[in-house]
XYZ file of C-alpha atoms in Angstrom:
581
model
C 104.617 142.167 121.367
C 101.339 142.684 120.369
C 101.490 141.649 116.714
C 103.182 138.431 118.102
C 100.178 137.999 120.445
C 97.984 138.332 117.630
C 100.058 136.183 115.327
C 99.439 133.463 117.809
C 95.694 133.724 118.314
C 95.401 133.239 114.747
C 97.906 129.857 114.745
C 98.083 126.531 115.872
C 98.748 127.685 119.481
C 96.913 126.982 122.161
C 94.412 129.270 122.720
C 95.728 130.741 126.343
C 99.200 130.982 125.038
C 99.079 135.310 125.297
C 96.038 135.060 128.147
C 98.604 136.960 130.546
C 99.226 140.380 129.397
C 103.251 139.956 130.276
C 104.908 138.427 127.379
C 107.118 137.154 129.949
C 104.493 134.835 131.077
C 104.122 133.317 127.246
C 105.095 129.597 126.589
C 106.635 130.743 123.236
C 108.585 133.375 124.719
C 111.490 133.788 127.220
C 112.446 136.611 128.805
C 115.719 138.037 130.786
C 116.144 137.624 134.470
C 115.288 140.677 135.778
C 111.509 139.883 133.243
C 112.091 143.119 131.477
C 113.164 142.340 127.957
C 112.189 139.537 125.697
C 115.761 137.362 124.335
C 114.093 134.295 123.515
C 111.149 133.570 120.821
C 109.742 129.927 120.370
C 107.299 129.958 117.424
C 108.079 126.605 116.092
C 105.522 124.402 114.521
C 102.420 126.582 114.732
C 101.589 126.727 111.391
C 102.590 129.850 110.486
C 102.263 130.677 106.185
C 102.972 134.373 105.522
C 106.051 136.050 105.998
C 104.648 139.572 106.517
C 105.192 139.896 110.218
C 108.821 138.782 110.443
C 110.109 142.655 109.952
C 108.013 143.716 112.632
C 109.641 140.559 115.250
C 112.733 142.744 114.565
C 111.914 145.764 116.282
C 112.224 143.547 119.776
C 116.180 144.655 119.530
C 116.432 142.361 122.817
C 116.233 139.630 120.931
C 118.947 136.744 121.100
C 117.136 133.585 119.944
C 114.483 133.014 117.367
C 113.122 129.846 116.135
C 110.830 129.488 113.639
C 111.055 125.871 112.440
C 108.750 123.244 111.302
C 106.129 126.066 109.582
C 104.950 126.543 106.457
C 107.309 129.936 105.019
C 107.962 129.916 102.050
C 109.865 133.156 101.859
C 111.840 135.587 103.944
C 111.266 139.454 103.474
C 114.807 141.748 102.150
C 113.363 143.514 105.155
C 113.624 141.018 107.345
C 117.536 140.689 106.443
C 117.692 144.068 106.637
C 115.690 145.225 110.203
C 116.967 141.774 111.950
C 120.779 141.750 110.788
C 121.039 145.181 113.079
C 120.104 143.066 116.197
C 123.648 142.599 117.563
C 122.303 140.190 120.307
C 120.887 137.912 118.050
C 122.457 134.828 118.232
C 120.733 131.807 116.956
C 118.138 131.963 114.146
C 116.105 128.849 112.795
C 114.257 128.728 109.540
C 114.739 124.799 109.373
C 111.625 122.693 108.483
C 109.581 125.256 106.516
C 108.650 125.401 102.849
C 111.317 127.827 101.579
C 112.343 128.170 97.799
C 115.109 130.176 95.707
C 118.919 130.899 96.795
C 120.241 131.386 100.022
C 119.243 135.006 101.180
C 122.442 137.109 101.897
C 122.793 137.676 105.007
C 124.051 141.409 105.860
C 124.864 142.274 109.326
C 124.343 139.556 112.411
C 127.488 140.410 113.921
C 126.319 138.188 117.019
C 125.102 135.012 114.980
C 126.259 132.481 116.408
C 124.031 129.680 115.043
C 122.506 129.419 111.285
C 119.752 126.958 110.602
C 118.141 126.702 107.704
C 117.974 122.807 106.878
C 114.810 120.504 105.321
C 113.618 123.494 102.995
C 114.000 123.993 98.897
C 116.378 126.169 98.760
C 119.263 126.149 96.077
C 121.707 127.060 94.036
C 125.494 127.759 94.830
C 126.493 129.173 97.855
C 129.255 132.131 97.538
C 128.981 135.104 99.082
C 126.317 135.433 101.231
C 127.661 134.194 104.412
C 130.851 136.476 104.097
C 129.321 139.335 106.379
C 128.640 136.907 109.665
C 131.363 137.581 111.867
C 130.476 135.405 115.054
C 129.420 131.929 113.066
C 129.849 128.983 114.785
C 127.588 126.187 113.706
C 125.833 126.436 109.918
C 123.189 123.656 108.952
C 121.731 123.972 105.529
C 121.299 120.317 105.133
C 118.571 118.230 102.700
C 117.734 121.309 100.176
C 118.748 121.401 96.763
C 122.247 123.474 96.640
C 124.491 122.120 93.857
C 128.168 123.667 93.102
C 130.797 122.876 94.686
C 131.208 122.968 98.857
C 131.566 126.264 99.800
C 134.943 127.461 101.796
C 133.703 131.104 102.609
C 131.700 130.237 105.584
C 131.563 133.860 107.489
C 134.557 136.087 108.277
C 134.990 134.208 111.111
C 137.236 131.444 111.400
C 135.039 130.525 114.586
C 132.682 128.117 112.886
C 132.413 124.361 114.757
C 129.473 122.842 112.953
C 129.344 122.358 109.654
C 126.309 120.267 107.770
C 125.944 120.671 104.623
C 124.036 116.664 103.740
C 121.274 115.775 101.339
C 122.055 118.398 98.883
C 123.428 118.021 95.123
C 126.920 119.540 95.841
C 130.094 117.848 93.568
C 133.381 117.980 93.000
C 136.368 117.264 95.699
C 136.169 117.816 99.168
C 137.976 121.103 99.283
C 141.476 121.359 101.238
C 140.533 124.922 102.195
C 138.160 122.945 104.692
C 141.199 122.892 107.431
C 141.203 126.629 107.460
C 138.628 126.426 110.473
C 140.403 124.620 112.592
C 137.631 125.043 115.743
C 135.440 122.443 113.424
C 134.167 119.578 115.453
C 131.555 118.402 113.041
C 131.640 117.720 109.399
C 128.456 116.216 107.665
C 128.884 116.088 103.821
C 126.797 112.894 103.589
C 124.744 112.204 100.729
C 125.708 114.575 97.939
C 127.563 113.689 94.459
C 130.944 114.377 95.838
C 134.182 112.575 94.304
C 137.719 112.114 94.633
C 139.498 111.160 97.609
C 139.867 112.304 101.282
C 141.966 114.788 101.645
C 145.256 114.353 103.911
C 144.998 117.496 105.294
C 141.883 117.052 107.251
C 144.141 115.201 109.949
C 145.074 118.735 110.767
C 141.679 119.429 112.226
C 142.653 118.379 115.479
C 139.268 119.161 117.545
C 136.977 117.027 115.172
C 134.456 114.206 116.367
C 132.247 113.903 114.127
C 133.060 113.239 110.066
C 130.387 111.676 108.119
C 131.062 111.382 104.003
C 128.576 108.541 103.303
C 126.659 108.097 100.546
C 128.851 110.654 97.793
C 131.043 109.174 94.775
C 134.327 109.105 97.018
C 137.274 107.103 96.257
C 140.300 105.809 96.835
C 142.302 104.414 99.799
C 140.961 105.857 103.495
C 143.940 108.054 104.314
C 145.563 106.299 107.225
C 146.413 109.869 109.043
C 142.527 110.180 109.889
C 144.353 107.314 112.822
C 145.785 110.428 114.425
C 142.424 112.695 114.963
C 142.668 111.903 118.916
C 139.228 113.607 119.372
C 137.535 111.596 116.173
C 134.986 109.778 117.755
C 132.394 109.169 114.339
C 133.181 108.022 111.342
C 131.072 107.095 108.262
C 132.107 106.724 104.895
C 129.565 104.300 103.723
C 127.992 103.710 100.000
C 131.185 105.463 98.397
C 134.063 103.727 96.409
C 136.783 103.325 98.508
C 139.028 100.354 98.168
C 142.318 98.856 99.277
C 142.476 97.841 102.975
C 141.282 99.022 106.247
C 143.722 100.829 108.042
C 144.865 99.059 110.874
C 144.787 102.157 113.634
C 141.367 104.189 112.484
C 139.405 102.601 115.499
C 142.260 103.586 117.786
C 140.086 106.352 119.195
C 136.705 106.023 117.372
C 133.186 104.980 119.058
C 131.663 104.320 115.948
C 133.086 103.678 112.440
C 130.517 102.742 109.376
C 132.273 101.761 106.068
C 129.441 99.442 104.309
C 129.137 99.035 100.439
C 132.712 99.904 99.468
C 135.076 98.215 97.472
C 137.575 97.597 100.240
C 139.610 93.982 100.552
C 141.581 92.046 102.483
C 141.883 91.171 106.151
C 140.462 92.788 109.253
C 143.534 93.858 110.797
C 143.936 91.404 113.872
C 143.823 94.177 116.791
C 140.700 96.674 114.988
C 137.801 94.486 117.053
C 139.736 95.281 120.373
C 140.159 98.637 120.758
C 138.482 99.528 123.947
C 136.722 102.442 122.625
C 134.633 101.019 120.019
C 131.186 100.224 120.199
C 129.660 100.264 117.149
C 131.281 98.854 113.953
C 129.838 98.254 110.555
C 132.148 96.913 107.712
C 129.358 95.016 105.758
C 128.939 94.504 101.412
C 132.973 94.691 101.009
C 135.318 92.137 99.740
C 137.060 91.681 103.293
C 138.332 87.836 103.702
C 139.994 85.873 106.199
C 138.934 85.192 109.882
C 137.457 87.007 112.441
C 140.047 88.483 114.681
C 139.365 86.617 118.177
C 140.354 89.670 120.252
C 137.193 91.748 120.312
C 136.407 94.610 122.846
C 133.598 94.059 125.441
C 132.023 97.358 124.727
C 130.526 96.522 121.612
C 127.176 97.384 120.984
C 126.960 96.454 117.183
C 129.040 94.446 115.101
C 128.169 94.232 111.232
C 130.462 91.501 108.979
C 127.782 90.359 106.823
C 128.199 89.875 102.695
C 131.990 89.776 102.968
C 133.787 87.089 102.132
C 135.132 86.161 104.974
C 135.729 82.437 106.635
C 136.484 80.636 109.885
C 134.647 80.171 112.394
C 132.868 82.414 115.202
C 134.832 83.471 117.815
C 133.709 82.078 121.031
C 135.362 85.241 122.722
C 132.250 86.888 121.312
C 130.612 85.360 124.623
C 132.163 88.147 126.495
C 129.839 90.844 124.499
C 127.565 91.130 127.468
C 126.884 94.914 125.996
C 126.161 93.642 122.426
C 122.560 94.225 121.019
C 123.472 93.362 117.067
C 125.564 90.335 115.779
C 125.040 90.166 111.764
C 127.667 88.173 110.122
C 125.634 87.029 107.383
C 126.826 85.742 103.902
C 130.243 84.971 104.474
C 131.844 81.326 104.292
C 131.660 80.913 107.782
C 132.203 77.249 109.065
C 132.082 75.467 111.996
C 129.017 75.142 114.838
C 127.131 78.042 116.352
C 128.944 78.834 119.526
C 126.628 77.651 122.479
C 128.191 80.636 123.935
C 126.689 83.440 122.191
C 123.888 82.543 125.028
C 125.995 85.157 127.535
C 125.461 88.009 125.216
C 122.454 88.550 127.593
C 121.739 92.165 125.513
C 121.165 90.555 121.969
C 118.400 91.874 119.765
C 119.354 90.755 116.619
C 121.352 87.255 115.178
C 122.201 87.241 111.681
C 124.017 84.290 110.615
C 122.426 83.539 107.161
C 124.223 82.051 104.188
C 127.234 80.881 105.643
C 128.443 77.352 105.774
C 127.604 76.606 109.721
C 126.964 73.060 110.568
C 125.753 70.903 113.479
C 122.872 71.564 116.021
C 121.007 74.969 116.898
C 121.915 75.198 120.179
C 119.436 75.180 123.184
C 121.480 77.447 124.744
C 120.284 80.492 122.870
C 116.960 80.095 124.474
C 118.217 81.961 127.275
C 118.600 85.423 124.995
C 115.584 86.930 126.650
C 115.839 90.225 124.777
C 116.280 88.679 120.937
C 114.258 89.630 118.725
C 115.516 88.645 115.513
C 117.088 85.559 114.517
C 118.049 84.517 111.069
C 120.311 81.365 110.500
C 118.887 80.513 106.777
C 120.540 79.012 104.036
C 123.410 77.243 106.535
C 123.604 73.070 107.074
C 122.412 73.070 110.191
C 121.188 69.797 111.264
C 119.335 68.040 113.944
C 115.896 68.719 115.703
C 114.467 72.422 116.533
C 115.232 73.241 120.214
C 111.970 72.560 122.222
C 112.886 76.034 123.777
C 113.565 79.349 121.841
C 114.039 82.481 122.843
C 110.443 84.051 124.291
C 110.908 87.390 122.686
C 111.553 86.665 119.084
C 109.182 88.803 116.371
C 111.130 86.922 113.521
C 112.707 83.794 113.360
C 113.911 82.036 109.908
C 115.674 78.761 109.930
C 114.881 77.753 106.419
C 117.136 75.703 103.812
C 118.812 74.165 106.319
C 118.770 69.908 107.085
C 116.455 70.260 110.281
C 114.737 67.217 110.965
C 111.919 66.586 113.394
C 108.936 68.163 114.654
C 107.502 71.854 115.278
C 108.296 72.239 118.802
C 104.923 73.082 120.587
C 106.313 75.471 122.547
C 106.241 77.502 119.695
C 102.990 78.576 120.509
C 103.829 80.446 123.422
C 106.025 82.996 121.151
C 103.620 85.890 121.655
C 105.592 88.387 119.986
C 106.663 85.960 116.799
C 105.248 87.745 113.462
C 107.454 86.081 111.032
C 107.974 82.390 111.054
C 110.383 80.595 108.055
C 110.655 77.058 108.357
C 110.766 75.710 104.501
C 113.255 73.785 102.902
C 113.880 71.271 105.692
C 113.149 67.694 106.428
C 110.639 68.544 109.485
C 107.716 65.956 109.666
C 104.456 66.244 112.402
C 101.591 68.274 112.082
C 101.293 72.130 112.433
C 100.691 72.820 116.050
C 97.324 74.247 116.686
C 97.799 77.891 118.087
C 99.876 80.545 116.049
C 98.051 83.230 117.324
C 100.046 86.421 115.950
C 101.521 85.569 112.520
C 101.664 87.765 109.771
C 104.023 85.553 107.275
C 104.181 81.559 107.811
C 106.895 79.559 105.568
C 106.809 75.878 106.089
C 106.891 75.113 102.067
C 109.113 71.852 101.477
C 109.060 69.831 104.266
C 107.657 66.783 105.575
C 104.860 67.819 107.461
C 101.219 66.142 107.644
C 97.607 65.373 109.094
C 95.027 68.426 108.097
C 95.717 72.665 108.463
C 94.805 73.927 111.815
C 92.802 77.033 112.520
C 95.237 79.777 110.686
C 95.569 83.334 112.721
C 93.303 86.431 111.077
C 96.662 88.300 111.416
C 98.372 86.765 108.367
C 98.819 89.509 106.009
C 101.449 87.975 103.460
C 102.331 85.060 103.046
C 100.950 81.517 104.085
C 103.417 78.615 102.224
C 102.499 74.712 102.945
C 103.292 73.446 99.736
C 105.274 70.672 99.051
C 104.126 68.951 102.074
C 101.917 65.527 102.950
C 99.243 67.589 104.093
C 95.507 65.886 103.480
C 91.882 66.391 103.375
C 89.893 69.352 102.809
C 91.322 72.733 102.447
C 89.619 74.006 105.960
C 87.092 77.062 104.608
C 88.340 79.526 107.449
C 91.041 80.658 104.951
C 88.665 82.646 103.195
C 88.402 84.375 106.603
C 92.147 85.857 105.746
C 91.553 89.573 105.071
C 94.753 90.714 104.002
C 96.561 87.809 102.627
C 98.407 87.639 99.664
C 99.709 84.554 98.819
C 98.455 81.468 99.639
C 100.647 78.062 97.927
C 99.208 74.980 98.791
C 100.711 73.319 96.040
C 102.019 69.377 95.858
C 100.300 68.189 98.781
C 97.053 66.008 98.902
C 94.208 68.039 99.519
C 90.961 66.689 98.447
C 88.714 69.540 98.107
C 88.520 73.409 97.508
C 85.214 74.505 99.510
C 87.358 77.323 100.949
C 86.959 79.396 97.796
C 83.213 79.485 97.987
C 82.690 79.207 101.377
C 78.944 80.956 102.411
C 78.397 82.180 98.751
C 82.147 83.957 99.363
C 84.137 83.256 96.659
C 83.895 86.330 94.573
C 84.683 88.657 97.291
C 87.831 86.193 98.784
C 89.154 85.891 94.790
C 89.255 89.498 94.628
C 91.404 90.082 97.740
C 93.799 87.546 96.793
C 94.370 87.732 93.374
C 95.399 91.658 94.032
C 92.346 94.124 94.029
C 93.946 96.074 96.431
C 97.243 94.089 95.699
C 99.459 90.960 93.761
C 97.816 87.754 95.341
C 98.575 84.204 93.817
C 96.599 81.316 95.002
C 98.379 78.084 93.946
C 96.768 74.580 94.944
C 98.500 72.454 92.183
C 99.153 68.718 92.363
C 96.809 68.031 95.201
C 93.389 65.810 94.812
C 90.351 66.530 93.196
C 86.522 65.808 93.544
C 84.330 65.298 90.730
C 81.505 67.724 90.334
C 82.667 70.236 92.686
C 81.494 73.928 92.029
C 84.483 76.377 91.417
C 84.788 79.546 89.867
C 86.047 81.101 86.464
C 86.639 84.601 86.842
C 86.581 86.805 83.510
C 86.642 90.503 83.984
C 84.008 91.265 87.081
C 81.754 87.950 86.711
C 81.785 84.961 88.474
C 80.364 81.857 87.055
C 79.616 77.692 87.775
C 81.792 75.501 86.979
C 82.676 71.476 87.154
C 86.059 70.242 87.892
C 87.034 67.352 85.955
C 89.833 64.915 87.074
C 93.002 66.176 85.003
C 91.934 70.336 84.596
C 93.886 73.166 84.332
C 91.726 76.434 85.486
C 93.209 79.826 84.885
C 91.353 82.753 86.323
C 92.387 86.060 85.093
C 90.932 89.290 86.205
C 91.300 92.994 85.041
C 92.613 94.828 88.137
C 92.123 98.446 88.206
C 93.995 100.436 90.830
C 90.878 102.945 92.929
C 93.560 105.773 92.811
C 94.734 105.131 89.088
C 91.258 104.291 87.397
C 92.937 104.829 84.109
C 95.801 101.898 84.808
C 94.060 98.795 84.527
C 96.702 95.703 84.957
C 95.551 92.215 84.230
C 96.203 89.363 87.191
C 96.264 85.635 86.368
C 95.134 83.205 89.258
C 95.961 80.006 88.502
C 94.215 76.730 90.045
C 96.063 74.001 88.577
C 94.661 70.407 89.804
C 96.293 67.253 88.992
């Protein structure tokens, strides 16, 4: 134990981590009962570089447990393999999170491994041989490296193993068949690799699994209806793959959570796959799926994803009974019909998605009551009459654009402390702006009917500010050149009558840089909006700023070569354009 207590006065530990001279006494270390042998060592995201001292960890032949994730290795010692693979009581070893590079070691000996982790390094090539000699494997992790080949079936002389991850790596071919030959497997991660083919029948023989994630591969094919018999199946994701044909009617007969997005697959929703009581969390969005959404729907959902489907109806109002449901996103569909007023119950809702369907009538008042939304997005619909004078007080976003709204801003609006994202364009609304936005970052009220002068804007805008197309008059107020980090400003088709915010206090230059993209794209656009004679602007050229008159009909281009600070070398040339007609 001494060359571990030295190891750690020259890490990241803290500097009274081997102050008592019993190891047992360590934070990095755990000892047996009786505090005479060490079985546990911790040394997990100290910074440790060189491998030269793992041999020597070795010789503590007590040892059942060592960790030594999240460091900086970058190799392990033969000897290593060698002294630590005669440690029968070793039974869990971590190299996971380190910096390691070159094929899988071989691992001779560790009759008592148990648990292999040696995920988020570099290793790679194929993987044969050199988990044959582990007899006691039960879980193996060698997710995100870089192995390629094909998925490897000799996984220890034990037929033991439980876990099996083997994600973010470059394996292809088929899912092998031989997989079934551990039958104790209750986990099975093969998630983003370049696998193809289909899903093999056979894996309804593994009777103990819960967990089977395949998403993001080159699958294909139907979704084998026998994975409806796995009693203990309690995950499923097969997302961003190929599949097609239908959804089979019993797979959420036992499943918690099932996540099938961007596939090919068609058809209806079978009408009782919403109401088995077990699922809670069900994602079936960018298919082809069609028809209406079944009615019957379990109360313990916690997430329900439809969107970009292509399916119709209208939306259930036996949804109100979702009191557990945090996510409804049934976006771009051909929905029809109103917005239930009873969605209001689903007192848990964070998130409303709704866009581009073909909903009509009122936003209901009722959904002011959803104190824990925070997103709501109902663009591109027909919804019609005025904006509720009430919305829900926790929204961050809310975008209600290209719809037929008519009337004013509510004022209440202002109260919406936590509202960062506010998209209102592309309606008939008419008033004025109300005067206190205080936390914005992106404001959309382009295409509208809305009037008088622009109030005091927030600092926080960062994005986007959009009035255009408006019957706003008067001078454009100079506090916009107080707008740090904005980066695009259209104030286009309205009737502004003067343009002293771009040279506000001698500021011009310095506001023209941060918008038209210094540090990032900016477009300014004031076009079709009054003029005064004489005024003073600006024609930008390179890095110089000069006078100049505005006559009545003018069309100003500034341009401006932008050079990146980190990429001196890639110069890119920006174009802000002032039209004024």
């Amino acid at each position: 134990m001494i060359t571990v207590s030295k190891l750690l006065i020259n890490t990241n530990s803290p500097r009274d981590a081997t102050k008592e001279p019993n190891p047992c006494s360590w934070i990095y270390v755990k000892c047996s009962p009786d505090k005479t042998q060490v079985t546990h060592l911790f040394l997990t995201g100290i910074g440790l570089e060189s491998s030269d001292f793992l041999p020597v960890i070795c010789k503590i032949r007590s040892l059942q447990w060592l960790d030594l994730s999240n460091n900086r290795l970058s190799s392990i010692p033969d000897e290593f393999i060698d002294v630590c693979g005669q440690i029968n009581e070793l039974q869990t070893l971590s190299f996971s999170h380190n910096y390691l590079v070159g094929p899988l070691p071989t691992f001779h000996g560790f009759e008592g491994l148990k648990t292999l982790d040696m995920s988020c390094n570099s290793l790679g090539g194929n993987i044969g041989s050199q988990l044959d000699g582990l007899r006691s494997l039960k879980s193996l992790n060698l997710s995100d490296n870089n192995f390629n080949g094909h998925v490897p079936i000799s996984l220890g002389m034990s037929m033991m193993l439980e876990e099996l991850q083997l994600s973010k790596n470059s394996f292809q071919g088929s899912i092998p068949s031989e997989i079934v030959s551990y039958k104790n497997l209750h986990r099975i991660d093969l998630s983003e690799n370049q696998l193809s083919g289909s899903i093999p029948e056979v894996l309804a023989n593994l009777t103990n699994l819960t967990v089977l994630v395949l998403s993001s591969n080159q699958l294909s094919g139907e979704i084998p209806t026998s994975l409806s018999n796995i009693q203990t199946l309690q995950y499923f994701a097969a997302n961003e793959n190929n599949f097609y044909g239908g959804v089979p009617s019993g797979l959420t007969r036992f499943l918690m959570h099932l996540e099938l997005w961007h596939n090919r697959l068609a058809g209806l929703i079978p009408p009782d796959f919403l109401s088995r009581p077990n699922v809670q969390f069900l994602d079936l969005s960018h298919n082809m799926l069609e028809g209406p959404i079944p009615a019957n729907v379990s109360q313990n959902f916690v997430i329900l994803r439809l969107g970009s489907n292509r399916m119709n109806g209208s939306i259930p109002v036996s949804f109100e009974a979702l009191a557990n449901l945090t996510h409804l996103e049934l976006e771009n569909n051909s929905l029809t019909g109103a917005i239930p007023p009873q969605l209001s119950s689903c007192k848990s809702l964070e998130v409303l998605n709704l866009a581009q369907n073909n909903l009509i009538g009122a936003l209901p008042a009722e959904l002011a009551g959803l104190g824990s939304l925070d997103v709501m997005q109902l663009q591109l619909n027909k919804l019609s009459g005025k904006i509720p004078e009430q919305l829900p007080d926790g929204l961050s976003t809310l975008d209600i654009s290209w719809n037929s709204l008519t009337g004013s801003i509510p004022s209440s609006i202002t109260g919406l402390n936590n509202l960062k994202f506010l998209y209102l364009q592309g309606n008939d609304l008419s008033g004025s702006i109300p005067d206190s936005l205080p936390y914005l970052v992106e404001l959309q009220l382009g295409q509208n009917q809305l009037r008088g002068m622009i109030p005091l804007m927030p600092l926080s805008l960062q994005t986007v500010l959009n009035l255009s197309s408006n019957l706003f008059e008067g001078p454009i107020p100079s506090d916009l050149s107080q707008l740090n980090g904005l980066r695009v400003l259209d104030l286009s088709n309205n009737k502004f009558s003067g343009f002293d915010f771009l040279y506000y206090r001698n500021r011009s230059r310095m506001f023209l840089r941060r918008i038209t993209g210094f540090d990032g794209v900016g477009v300014i656009k004031v076009i079709k909006n009054k003029t005064v004679l004489g005024r003073r602007c600006c024609r930008v050229e390179g890095d110089k700023t000069q006078p100049a008159s505005i006559p009545r009909h003018f069309l100003l281009s500034l341009s401006a070569k932008v050079r990146n600070p980190k990429h001196p070398n890639n110069e890119k040339k920006q174009k802000l354009e002032l039209k004024i007609k």
